[in-house]
mmCIF file of C-alpha atoms in Angstrom:
data_model
loop_
_atom_site.group_PDB
_atom_site.id
_atom_site.type_symbol
_atom_site.label_atom_id
_atom_site.label_comp_id
_atom_site.label_asym_id
_atom_site.label_seq_id
_atom_site.Cartn_x
_atom_site.Cartn_y
_atom_site.Cartn_z
ATOM 1 C CA MET P 12 -6.193 -1.145 17.116
ATOM 2 C CA ALA P 13 -7.693 -4.614 17.068
ATOM 3 C CA PHE P 14 -6.121 -5.406 13.724
ATOM 4 C CA PHE P 15 -2.579 -4.613 14.895
ATOM 5 C CA LYS P 16 -3.105 -6.655 18.089
ATOM 6 C CA SER P 17 -4.209 -9.540 15.953
ATOM 7 C CA LEU P 18 -1.163 -9.158 13.726
ATOM 8 C CA GLN P 19 1.035 -9.277 16.817
ATOM 9 C CA SER P 20 -0.449 -12.663 17.607
ATOM 10 C CA LEU P 21 0.475 -13.674 14.058
ATOM 11 C CA LYS P 22 4.083 -12.606 14.662
ATOM 12 C CA LEU P 23 3.582 -9.756 12.215
ATOM 13 C CA SER P 24 2.319 -6.709 14.070
ATOM 14 C CA SER P 25 2.447 -3.717 11.766
ATOM 15 C CA SER P 26 5.022 -1.082 12.489
ATOM 16 C CA LYS P 27 3.504 2.075 13.881
ATOM 17 C CA PRO P 28 4.827 5.277 12.307
ATOM 18 C CA LEU P 29 7.696 6.669 14.321
ATOM 19 C CA GLN P 30 6.924 9.964 15.992
ATOM 20 C CA SER P 31 9.526 12.655 16.579
ATOM 21 C CA LYS P 32 12.346 10.223 17.300
ATOM 22 C CA PHE P 33 13.735 7.104 15.677
ATOM 23 C CA GLN P 34 12.563 4.477 18.171
ATOM 24 C CA LYS P 35 13.480 0.871 18.888
ATOM 25 C CA ILE P 36 13.099 -1.520 15.968
ATOM 26 C CA ASN P 37 11.931 -5.060 16.681
ATOM 27 C CA THR P 38 13.165 -7.660 14.194
ATOM 28 C CA VAL P 39 12.786 -11.349 13.581
ATOM 29 C CA ASP P 40 15.929 -12.081 15.663
ATOM 30 C CA GLU P 41 15.443 -9.172 18.089
ATOM 31 C CA TYR P 42 17.951 -7.082 16.111
ATOM 32 C CA SER P 43 17.709 -3.348 16.681
ATOM 33 C CA LEU P 44 19.483 -0.197 15.552
ATOM 34 C CA ASN P 45 21.327 2.009 17.984
ATOM 35 C CA THR P 46 18.758 4.736 17.687
ATOM 36 C CA LYS P 47 20.184 7.047 20.308
ATOM 37 C CA SER P 48 23.304 7.743 18.277
ATOM 38 C CA ILE P 49 21.434 8.471 15.060
ATOM 39 C CA GLU P 50 18.355 10.166 16.498
ATOM 40 C CA VAL P 51 19.463 13.749 15.914
ATOM 41 C CA LYS P 52 20.726 13.383 12.359
ATOM 42 C CA TYR P 53 17.597 11.466 11.311
ATOM 43 C CA LYS P 54 15.194 14.095 12.653
ATOM 44 C CA ILE P 55 15.519 16.627 9.807
ATOM 45 C CA GLU P 56 15.608 14.057 6.995
ATOM 46 C CA ARG P 57 12.559 12.250 8.408
ATOM 47 C CA LYS P 58 10.497 15.415 7.956
ATOM 48 C CA LEU P 59 11.455 15.451 4.279
ATOM 49 C CA SER P 60 10.772 11.757 3.836
ATOM 50 C CA LEU P 61 7.277 12.161 5.234
ATOM 51 C CA LEU P 62 6.502 14.429 2.275
ATOM 52 C CA ILE P 63 6.925 11.473 -0.040
ATOM 53 C CA ALA P 64 5.308 8.848 2.186
ATOM 54 C CA ALA P 65 4.597 5.614 0.396
ATOM 55 C CA CYS P 66 1.950 5.944 -2.197
ATOM 56 C CA LEU P 67 2.847 3.809 -5.046
ATOM 57 C CA ILE P 68 0.713 1.287 -3.789
ATOM 58 C CA THR P 69 -1.988 3.658 -4.773
ATOM 59 C CA MET P 70 -0.434 4.648 -8.059
ATOM 60 C CA PRO P 71 -1.314 2.357 -10.996
ATOM 61 C CA MET P 72 1.794 0.180 -10.671
ATOM 62 C CA ALA P 73 0.396 -2.522 -8.413
ATOM 63 C CA ILE P 74 2.405 -1.085 -5.515
ATOM 64 C CA PHE P 75 0.240 0.198 -2.747
ATOM 65 C CA GLY P 76 1.521 2.143 0.081
ATOM 66 C CA CYS P 77 -0.924 4.433 1.378
ATOM 67 C CA SER P 78 -2.003 7.869 1.439
ATOM 68 C CA GLN P 79 -1.720 11.294 2.786
ATOM 69 C CA GLU P 80 -4.197 14.026 3.489
ATOM 70 C CA THR P 81 -4.305 17.174 5.546
ATOM 71 C CA LYS P 82 -2.808 15.680 8.694
ATOM 72 C CA THR P 83 -5.705 13.265 9.229
ATOM 73 C CA THR P 84 -4.273 10.570 11.464
ATOM 74 C CA GLN P 85 -5.317 7.007 12.090
ATOM 75 C CA ASN P 86 -6.483 7.929 15.585
ATOM 76 C CA GLU P 87 -8.633 10.693 14.168
ATOM 77 C CA ALA P 88 -10.001 8.228 11.635
ATOM 78 C CA SER P 89 -10.869 5.783 14.394
ATOM 79 C CA SER P 90 -12.630 8.491 16.374
ATOM 80 C CA ILE P 91 -15.199 8.937 13.610
ATOM 81 C CA SER P 92 -15.893 5.213 13.323
ATOM 82 C CA THR P 93 -18.866 5.126 15.688
ATOM 83 C CA GLN P 94 -20.455 8.149 14.054
ATOM 84 C CA SER P 95 -20.037 6.737 10.537
ATOM 85 C CA GLN P 96 -21.450 3.379 11.476
ATOM 86 C CA SER P 97 -24.644 4.993 12.779
ATOM 87 C CA GLN P 98 -25.307 6.844 9.535
ATOM 88 C CA THR P 99 -28.240 5.807 7.396
ATOM 89 C CA VAL P 100 -28.183 4.433 3.891
ATOM 90 C CA SER P 101 -27.392 6.533 0.827
ATOM 91 C CA ASN P 102 -30.967 7.279 -0.239
ATOM 92 C CA THR P 103 -31.663 9.380 2.854
ATOM 93 C CA PRO P 104 -31.388 13.169 2.913
ATOM 94 C CA GLN P 105 -28.647 13.093 5.566
ATOM 95 C CA LYS P 106 -25.211 13.720 4.076
ATOM 96 C CA GLN P 107 -22.754 10.870 4.327
ATOM 97 C CA GLU P 108 -19.023 10.607 3.827
ATOM 98 C CA LEU P 109 -17.046 8.268 1.615
ATOM 99 C CA ARG P 110 -13.625 7.778 3.189
ATOM 100 C CA VAL P 111 -10.941 6.880 0.661
ATOM 101 C CA VAL P 112 -7.265 6.126 1.052
ATOM 102 C CA TYR P 113 -5.206 9.161 0.027
ATOM 103 C CA SER P 114 -2.429 9.138 -2.549
ATOM 104 C CA LYS P 115 -0.045 11.814 -3.735
ATOM 105 C CA LEU P 116 0.764 9.871 -6.898
ATOM 106 C CA GLY P 117 -1.259 8.410 -9.726
ATOM 107 C CA SER P 118 -4.941 8.256 -10.484
ATOM 108 C CA LEU P 119 -6.173 8.625 -6.904
ATOM 109 C CA ALA P 120 -4.221 11.873 -6.739
ATOM 110 C CA VAL P 121 -5.852 12.979 -9.983
ATOM 111 C CA MET P 122 -9.314 12.271 -8.587
ATOM 112 C CA ARG P 123 -8.548 14.191 -5.417
ATOM 113 C CA LYS P 124 -6.941 17.162 -7.152
ATOM 114 C CA GLN P 125 -9.610 17.504 -9.823
ATOM 115 C CA GLY P 126 -12.488 16.885 -7.423
ATOM 116 C CA THR P 127 -14.221 14.563 -9.867
ATOM 117 C CA LEU P 128 -15.315 12.034 -7.259
ATOM 118 C CA GLU P 129 -16.833 14.731 -5.071
ATOM 119 C CA LYS P 130 -18.797 16.120 -7.998
ATOM 120 C CA SER P 131 -20.156 12.722 -9.019
ATOM 121 C CA LEU P 132 -21.152 11.760 -5.482
ATOM 122 C CA ALA P 133 -22.920 15.041 -4.748
ATOM 123 C CA ALA P 134 -26.102 13.748 -6.376
ATOM 124 C CA LYS P 135 -26.041 10.824 -3.938
ATOM 125 C CA ASN P 136 -25.674 13.212 -0.995
ATOM 126 C CA PHE P 137 -22.162 11.936 -0.273
ATOM 127 C CA THR P 138 -19.036 13.930 0.473
ATOM 128 C CA VAL P 139 -15.474 12.553 0.248
ATOM 129 C CA LYS P 140 -12.724 12.420 2.857
ATOM 130 C CA TRP P 141 -9.186 11.362 1.932
ATOM 131 C CA LEU P 142 -7.311 9.689 4.790
ATOM 132 C CA GLU P 143 -3.578 9.274 5.375
ATOM 133 C CA PHE P 144 -1.778 6.034 6.300
ATOM 134 C CA ALA P 145 1.854 4.955 6.226
ATOM 135 C CA ALA P 146 1.192 1.826 4.162
ATOM 136 C CA GLY P 147 -1.339 -0.843 3.283
ATOM 137 C CA PRO P 148 -1.494 -2.698 6.627
ATOM 138 C CA GLN P 149 -2.301 0.518 8.478
ATOM 139 C CA ALA P 150 -5.071 1.351 6.002
ATOM 140 C CA LEU P 151 -6.652 -2.054 6.531
ATOM 141 C CA GLU P 152 -6.556 -1.536 10.296
ATOM 142 C CA ALA P 153 -8.716 1.541 9.679
ATOM 143 C CA LEU P 154 -10.992 -0.462 7.403
ATOM 144 C CA ASN P 155 -11.397 -3.004 10.192
ATOM 145 C CA ALA P 156 -12.187 -0.218 12.674
ATOM 146 C CA GLY P 157 -14.905 1.167 10.401
ATOM 147 C CA SER P 158 -12.887 4.338 9.773
ATOM 148 C CA LEU P 159 -12.123 3.804 6.078
ATOM 149 C CA ASP P 160 -14.364 2.724 3.219
ATOM 150 C CA ILE P 161 -11.971 2.115 0.315
ATOM 151 C CA ALA P 162 -8.384 0.906 0.683
ATOM 152 C CA ALA P 163 -5.698 0.283 -1.936
ATOM 153 C CA THR P 164 -2.944 -2.206 -1.134
ATOM 154 C CA ALA P 165 -0.671 -4.837 -2.604
ATOM 155 C CA GLU P 166 -1.640 -8.491 -2.497
ATOM 156 C CA SER P 167 -0.380 -9.507 0.947
ATOM 157 C CA PRO P 168 -1.964 -6.978 3.360
ATOM 158 C CA PRO P 169 -5.525 -8.220 2.704
ATOM 159 C CA ILE P 170 -4.440 -11.771 3.520
ATOM 160 C CA PHE P 171 -3.094 -10.774 6.910
ATOM 161 C CA ALA P 172 -6.181 -8.644 7.470
ATOM 162 C CA GLN P 173 -8.405 -11.630 6.703
ATOM 163 C CA ALA P 174 -6.384 -13.729 9.141
ATOM 164 C CA ALA P 175 -7.004 -11.059 11.776
ATOM 165 C CA GLY P 176 -10.745 -11.183 11.182
ATOM 166 C CA THR P 177 -11.186 -8.012 9.127
ATOM 167 C CA PRO P 178 -14.499 -8.285 7.224
ATOM 168 C CA LEU P 179 -13.027 -6.994 3.979
ATOM 169 C CA VAL P 180 -14.093 -7.824 0.443
ATOM 170 C CA TYR P 181 -12.073 -7.525 -2.747
ATOM 171 C CA ILE P 182 -13.717 -5.147 -5.212
ATOM 172 C CA ALA P 183 -11.104 -4.920 -7.993
ATOM 173 C CA THR P 184 -7.499 -5.755 -8.791
ATOM 174 C CA THR P 185 -4.791 -4.080 -10.880
ATOM 175 C CA PRO P 186 -2.467 -5.299 -13.632
ATOM 176 C CA PHE P 187 0.768 -6.914 -12.505
ATOM 177 C CA ASN P 188 3.895 -4.751 -12.676
ATOM 178 C CA GLY P 189 7.157 -6.276 -11.479
ATOM 179 C CA LYS P 190 9.029 -2.994 -11.820
ATOM 180 C CA GLY P 191 6.965 -1.350 -9.138
ATOM 181 C CA VAL P 192 9.051 -2.748 -6.268
ATOM 182 C CA SER P 193 12.838 -3.031 -6.068
ATOM 183 C CA PHE P 194 15.708 -4.093 -3.834
ATOM 184 C CA LEU P 195 17.851 -1.023 -3.168
ATOM 185 C CA VAL P 196 21.411 -1.260 -1.880
ATOM 186 C CA PRO P 197 23.814 1.612 -1.076
ATOM 187 C CA LYS P 198 25.720 2.849 -4.108
ATOM 188 C CA ASN P 199 29.030 1.276 -3.102
ATOM 189 C CA SER P 200 27.553 -1.808 -1.442
ATOM 190 C CA PRO P 201 29.470 -5.084 -1.801
ATOM 191 C CA VAL P 202 26.131 -6.899 -2.137
ATOM 192 C CA LYS P 203 25.975 -8.300 -5.655
ATOM 193 C CA SER P 204 23.098 -10.784 -5.468
ATOM 194 C CA VAL P 205 20.443 -12.211 -3.163
ATOM 195 C CA THR P 206 22.947 -14.855 -2.036
ATOM 196 C CA ASP P 207 24.804 -12.041 -0.267
ATOM 197 C CA PHE P 208 21.776 -11.203 1.888
ATOM 198 C CA LYS P 209 22.665 -13.660 4.643
ATOM 199 C CA GLY P 210 23.284 -11.786 7.883
ATOM 200 C CA LYS P 211 22.495 -8.420 6.290
ATOM 201 C CA LYS P 212 20.174 -5.737 7.681
ATOM 202 C CA ILE P 213 17.188 -5.669 5.345
ATOM 203 C CA SER P 214 14.331 -3.194 5.781
ATOM 204 C CA PHE P 215 10.751 -3.659 4.570
ATOM 205 C CA GLN P 216 7.195 -2.848 5.601
ATOM 206 C CA LYS P 217 5.642 -5.829 7.348
ATOM 207 C CA ALA P 218 2.876 -7.758 5.605
ATOM 208 C CA SER P 219 3.408 -5.773 2.418
ATOM 209 C CA ILE P 220 4.430 -6.437 -1.163
ATOM 210 C CA ALA P 221 8.022 -5.772 -0.077
ATOM 211 C CA HIS P 222 7.769 -8.528 2.527
ATOM 212 C CA TYR P 223 6.360 -10.924 -0.054
ATOM 213 C CA VAL P 224 8.928 -10.362 -2.816
ATOM 214 C CA LEU P 225 11.748 -10.588 -0.269
ATOM 215 C CA LEU P 226 10.443 -13.957 0.869
ATOM 216 C CA LYS P 227 10.212 -15.159 -2.732
ATOM 217 C CA ALA P 228 13.714 -13.897 -3.559
ATOM 218 C CA LEU P 229 15.200 -15.669 -0.541
ATOM 219 C CA GLN P 230 13.391 -18.894 -1.394
ATOM 220 C CA LYS P 231 14.861 -18.899 -4.899
ATOM 221 C CA GLU P 232 18.329 -18.913 -3.369
ATOM 222 C CA GLY P 233 17.575 -21.447 -0.662
ATOM 223 C CA LEU P 234 17.532 -18.848 2.118
ATOM 224 C CA LYS P 235 14.986 -18.060 4.826
ATOM 225 C CA LEU P 236 13.824 -14.914 6.588
ATOM 226 C CA SER P 237 15.690 -16.153 9.649
ATOM 227 C CA ASP P 238 18.940 -15.875 7.653
ATOM 228 C CA ILE P 239 18.674 -12.077 7.538
ATOM 229 C CA LYS P 240 18.311 -9.274 10.072
ATOM 230 C CA SER P 241 14.858 -7.879 9.369
ATOM 231 C CA LEU P 242 14.148 -4.222 10.080
ATOM 232 C CA PHE P 243 10.403 -3.643 10.110
ATOM 233 C CA LEU P 244 10.328 0.048 9.198
ATOM 234 C CA PRO P 245 7.558 2.036 7.513
ATOM 235 C CA PRO P 246 8.833 3.718 4.327
ATOM 236 C CA PRO P 247 9.451 7.255 5.681
ATOM 237 C CA ASP P 248 11.669 5.973 8.486
ATOM 238 C CA ALA P 249 13.445 3.449 6.278
ATOM 239 C CA ASN P 250 14.170 6.290 3.844
ATOM 240 C CA VAL P 251 16.040 8.169 6.558
ATOM 241 C CA ALA P 252 17.891 5.091 7.792
ATOM 242 C CA PHE P 253 18.944 4.133 4.265
ATOM 243 C CA SER P 254 20.277 7.607 3.532
ATOM 244 C CA GLN P 255 22.477 7.393 6.637
ATOM 245 C CA GLY P 256 23.870 3.942 5.930
ATOM 246 C CA GLY P 257 21.816 2.112 8.545
ATOM 247 C CA ILE P 258 20.398 -0.435 6.080
ATOM 248 C CA ASP P 259 22.167 -2.961 3.845
ATOM 249 C CA VAL P 260 19.159 -3.680 1.633
ATOM 250 C CA TRP P 261 15.852 -1.846 1.352
ATOM 251 C CA VAL P 262 12.867 -3.490 -0.361
ATOM 252 C CA ILE P 263 10.693 -0.587 -1.440
ATOM 253 C CA TRP P 264 8.432 0.966 -4.060
ATOM 254 C CA GLU P 265 8.119 4.310 -5.837
ATOM 255 C CA PRO P 266 8.803 7.162 -5.440
ATOM 256 C CA TYR P 267 11.596 6.066 -3.102
ATOM 257 C CA ILE P 268 13.309 3.938 -5.747
ATOM 258 C CA THR P 269 13.824 6.705 -8.286
ATOM 259 C CA ARG P 270 14.583 9.363 -5.664
ATOM 260 C CA ASN P 271 17.398 7.394 -4.039
ATOM 261 C CA VAL P 272 18.908 6.376 -7.359
ATOM 262 C CA GLN P 273 18.840 9.946 -8.661
ATOM 263 C CA LYS P 274 20.351 11.267 -5.416
ATOM 264 C CA ASN P 275 23.175 8.771 -5.929
ATOM 265 C CA LEU P 276 22.422 7.152 -2.577
ATOM 266 C CA GLY P 277 21.572 3.712 -3.866
ATOM 267 C CA ARG P 278 21.312 1.392 -6.828
ATOM 268 C CA VAL P 279 18.707 -1.166 -7.828
ATOM 269 C CA LEU P 280 19.974 -4.684 -7.284
ATOM 270 C CA ILE P 281 16.877 -6.420 -8.688
ATOM 271 C CA ASP P 282 13.194 -5.599 -9.082
ATOM 272 C CA GLY P 283 10.062 -7.675 -8.630
ATOM 273 C CA GLN P 284 10.143 -9.286 -12.070
ATOM 274 C CA GLY P 285 9.852 -13.039 -11.676
ATOM 275 C CA LEU P 286 8.930 -12.755 -7.997
ATOM 276 C CA GLN P 287 5.239 -11.888 -8.309
ATOM 277 C CA ASP P 288 2.489 -12.292 -10.878
ATOM 278 C CA LEU P 289 -0.447 -10.581 -9.237
ATOM 279 C CA GLY P 290 -1.296 -6.908 -8.980
ATOM 280 C CA GLY P 291 -2.714 -5.007 -6.045
ATOM 281 C CA PHE P 292 -6.265 -4.781 -4.726
ATOM 282 C CA TYR P 293 -8.953 -2.271 -3.929
ATOM 283 C CA THR P 294 -10.967 -3.445 -0.942
ATOM 284 C CA THR P 295 -13.891 -2.291 1.153
ATOM 285 C CA SER P 296 -15.850 -3.665 4.091
ATOM 286 C CA ARG P 297 -18.546 -6.238 3.426
ATOM 287 C CA LYS P 298 -21.045 -3.925 5.108
ATOM 288 C CA PHE P 299 -20.235 -1.021 2.795
ATOM 289 C CA ALA P 300 -20.335 -3.225 -0.307
ATOM 290 C CA LYS P 301 -23.804 -4.477 0.590
ATOM 291 C CA GLU P 302 -25.236 -1.091 1.566
ATOM 292 C CA HIS P 303 -23.663 1.168 -1.079
ATOM 293 C CA PRO P 304 -22.998 -0.645 -4.364
ATOM 294 C CA GLU P 305 -23.976 2.501 -6.278
ATOM 295 C CA ILE P 306 -21.260 4.470 -4.453
ATOM 296 C CA LEU P 307 -18.634 1.856 -5.270
ATOM 297 C CA LYS P 308 -19.667 1.976 -8.919
ATOM 298 C CA ILE P 309 -19.263 5.746 -9.054
ATOM 299 C CA PHE P 310 -15.839 5.448 -7.414
ATOM 300 C CA MET P 311 -14.708 2.872 -9.964
ATOM 301 C CA GLU P 312 -16.067 4.852 -12.900
ATOM 302 C CA GLU P 313 -14.243 7.986 -11.776
ATOM 303 C CA PHE P 314 -11.069 6.000 -11.158
ATOM 304 C CA ILE P 315 -11.170 4.646 -14.719
ATOM 305 C CA LYS P 316 -11.568 8.183 -16.070
ATOM 306 C CA ALA P 317 -8.591 9.309 -13.985
ATOM 307 C CA GLU P 318 -6.541 6.390 -15.297
ATOM 308 C CA ASP P 319 -7.349 7.342 -18.872
ATOM 309 C CA TRP P 320 -6.457 10.991 -18.235
ATOM 310 C CA SER P 321 -3.174 9.995 -16.560
ATOM 311 C CA GLN P 322 -2.084 7.839 -19.479
ATOM 312 C CA LYS P 323 -2.790 10.579 -21.994
ATOM 313 C CA ASN P 324 -1.365 13.462 -19.948
ATOM 314 C CA ILE P 325 1.901 12.337 -18.352
ATOM 315 C CA ASP P 326 3.299 15.885 -18.348
ATOM 316 C CA LYS P 327 0.191 17.331 -16.730
ATOM 317 C CA LEU P 328 0.066 14.453 -14.274
ATOM 318 C CA ALA P 329 3.613 15.181 -13.120
ATOM 319 C CA GLU P 330 2.830 18.893 -12.816
ATOM 320 C CA LEU P 331 -0.260 18.076 -10.758
ATOM 321 C CA GLU P 332 1.736 15.913 -8.336
ATOM 322 C CA THR P 333 4.972 17.838 -7.948
ATOM 323 C CA GLY P 334 3.757 20.324 -5.320
ATOM 324 C CA ASP P 335 2.502 17.590 -3.009
ATOM 325 C CA VAL P 336 5.440 15.215 -3.183
ATOM 326 C CA GLY P 337 8.305 17.694 -3.550
ATOM 327 C CA ILE P 338 9.674 15.825 -6.567
ATOM 328 C CA ASP P 339 10.551 17.600 -9.801
ATOM 329 C CA VAL P 340 8.500 17.018 -12.934
ATOM 330 C CA PRO P 341 11.212 15.134 -14.919
ATOM 331 C CA THR P 342 11.665 12.684 -12.038
ATOM 332 C CA LEU P 343 7.938 12.127 -11.782
ATOM 333 C CA LYS P 344 7.779 11.429 -15.506
ATOM 334 C CA THR P 345 10.489 8.794 -15.040
ATOM 335 C CA ILE P 346 8.472 7.205 -12.255
ATOM 336 C CA HIS P 347 5.312 7.134 -14.358
ATOM 337 C CA SER P 348 7.162 5.613 -17.313
ATOM 338 C CA LYS P 349 7.226 2.388 -15.281
ATOM 339 C CA ALA P 350 3.527 2.465 -14.475
ATOM 340 C CA VAL P 351 0.770 0.200 -15.720
ATOM 341 C CA TYR P 352 -2.839 1.294 -15.764
ATOM 342 C CA GLY P 353 -6.312 -0.120 -15.425
ATOM 343 C CA LEU P 354 -8.615 -2.036 -13.127
ATOM 344 C CA LEU P 355 -9.428 -5.714 -13.477
ATOM 345 C CA PRO P 356 -12.384 -7.692 -12.106
ATOM 346 C CA ILE P 357 -12.112 -10.265 -9.340
ATOM 347 C CA THR P 358 -12.103 -13.541 -11.266
ATOM 348 C CA ASP P 359 -11.608 -17.170 -10.267
ATOM 349 C CA GLU P 360 -8.029 -16.967 -11.561
ATOM 350 C CA VAL P 361 -7.286 -13.907 -9.431
ATOM 351 C CA VAL P 362 -8.712 -15.623 -6.369
ATOM 352 C CA LYS P 363 -6.651 -18.751 -7.115
ATOM 353 C CA LYS P 364 -3.415 -16.751 -7.293
ATOM 354 C CA GLN P 365 -4.257 -14.853 -4.125
ATOM 355 C CA GLN P 366 -4.939 -18.160 -2.379
ATOM 356 C CA GLN P 367 -1.513 -19.432 -3.404
ATOM 357 C CA ILE P 368 0.059 -16.389 -1.769
ATOM 358 C CA ALA P 369 -1.985 -16.938 1.379
ATOM 359 C CA ASP P 370 -0.888 -20.572 1.483
ATOM 360 C CA LEU P 371 2.740 -19.486 1.163
ATOM 361 C CA TRP P 372 2.455 -17.222 4.196
ATOM 362 C CA TYR P 373 0.845 -20.050 6.133
ATOM 363 C CA ALA P 374 3.578 -22.495 5.119
ATOM 364 C CA GLN P 375 6.119 -20.017 6.480
ATOM 365 C CA GLY P 376 4.448 -20.167 9.886
ATOM 366 C CA LEU P 377 3.406 -16.517 9.696
ATOM 367 C CA LEU P 378 -0.336 -17.199 9.864
ATOM 368 C CA PRO P 379 -1.893 -19.241 12.691
ATOM 369 C CA LYS P 380 -4.419 -20.826 10.350
ATOM 370 C CA LYS P 381 -5.100 -21.137 6.667
ATOM 371 C CA VAL P 382 -6.849 -18.153 5.154
ATOM 372 C CA ASN P 383 -9.679 -18.803 2.759
ATOM 373 C CA VAL P 384 -9.458 -15.937 0.281
ATOM 374 C CA LYS P 385 -12.980 -16.685 -0.930
ATOM 375 C CA ASP P 386 -14.267 -15.389 2.396
ATOM 376 C CA GLY P 387 -13.495 -11.942 0.971
ATOM 377 C CA VAL P 388 -15.205 -12.550 -2.361
ATOM 378 C CA LEU P 389 -18.727 -11.394 -3.196
ATOM 379 C CA THR P 390 -21.336 -13.171 -5.308
ATOM 380 C CA PRO P 391 -21.442 -12.589 -9.088
ATOM 381 C CA GLU P 392 -24.675 -10.654 -8.591
ATOM 382 C CA GLU P 393 -23.069 -8.378 -5.998
ATOM 383 C CA TYR P 394 -20.085 -7.671 -8.255
ATOM 384 C CA ALA P 395 -22.407 -6.970 -11.166
ATOM 385 C CA ALA P 396 -24.145 -4.281 -9.102
ATOM 386 C CA PHE P 397 -21.060 -2.046 -8.907
ATOM 387 C CA THR P 398 -18.528 -3.194 -11.518
ATOM 388 C CA PRO P 399 -18.540 -0.960 -14.639
ATOM 389 C CA ASP P 400 -18.874 -2.765 -17.970
ATOM 390 C CA SER P 401 -15.416 -1.564 -19.038
ATOM 391 C CA ILE P 402 -13.885 -3.469 -16.124
ATOM 392 C CA LYS P 403 -16.006 -6.606 -16.607
ATOM 393 C CA SER P 404 -14.546 -6.950 -20.102
ATOM 394 C CA ASN P 405 -10.932 -6.827 -18.810
ATOM 395 C CA LYS P 406 -10.668 -10.513 -18.027
#
């Protein structure tokens, strides 16, 4: 867990998924919930929340949580790292495995359900494994460990990963969508605006898009992170805590936004409009990008096809997802009505905006040194080797 240890040194160690009990929560000012008193009543609801673990980040709304597969854990992913690193290049007869972040929503879910990526990679002697993570930072820890080949996150996790020494490279970005993340408050909350956040218990996934938009929202009102009581909870655990009144404000993405509003548990105070102007990223390791550009190209081509199918078949998309996430079709259609689709190339303008975000984190004292985003950027020739023409034209 080298990446998490490094994040701890940056004052931002990623929250590990809670196990069978709601454990101690470390916050910016050492605030913690009284977990013993709420442990029993959270246990059942946590199981349900795990069914809808954060995935938006992987749906085409520039919100990237992570993924879920058949109980594949991060430890199991790490255990195959050594084996995967010793495999030979893709033109050998030995079968290899492309390990992709798993999503229950959006185009990645379409690819997984329809098996299109597996079919296209068969000719290259590659199989596909979909791996589960609680959110973007955890996926990038696996990427750093050599246990994941393609991750999907929001804009901030790669910055913290770069600061921790992860040899990642940006392979594509997504269109910006400010509606993909929102500030939820309990239905009858007295909180009316961001100015009311001072002293409140606010939950968000560390080093994520939620963390970033919260910081931006506080800055607009002349507040700091030290003015609030930060609860660093992964989405499934925050979902349980919010439903039981343990959180004043929850900064979160889909499908949690729509589910909590429809269940009459919360209301949207504001969304990410005006707080961000950059979408999410698909990343890989520098080693994988150099050794397997043809595999990356196939992945991106199949993703584009899945995006096109999703846009044209919203009803079928919702029907495809409903069994996995436990959300009814009408609700899923509402969620997808807020989505944006497509992949965009890594351009100088994208890198410039990402650098501005990195500089903001540094100015806040949350990074020990300035991050040079360009360290995660490939040469034009390397991008040309795997970027489909349809993406190159989306500048």
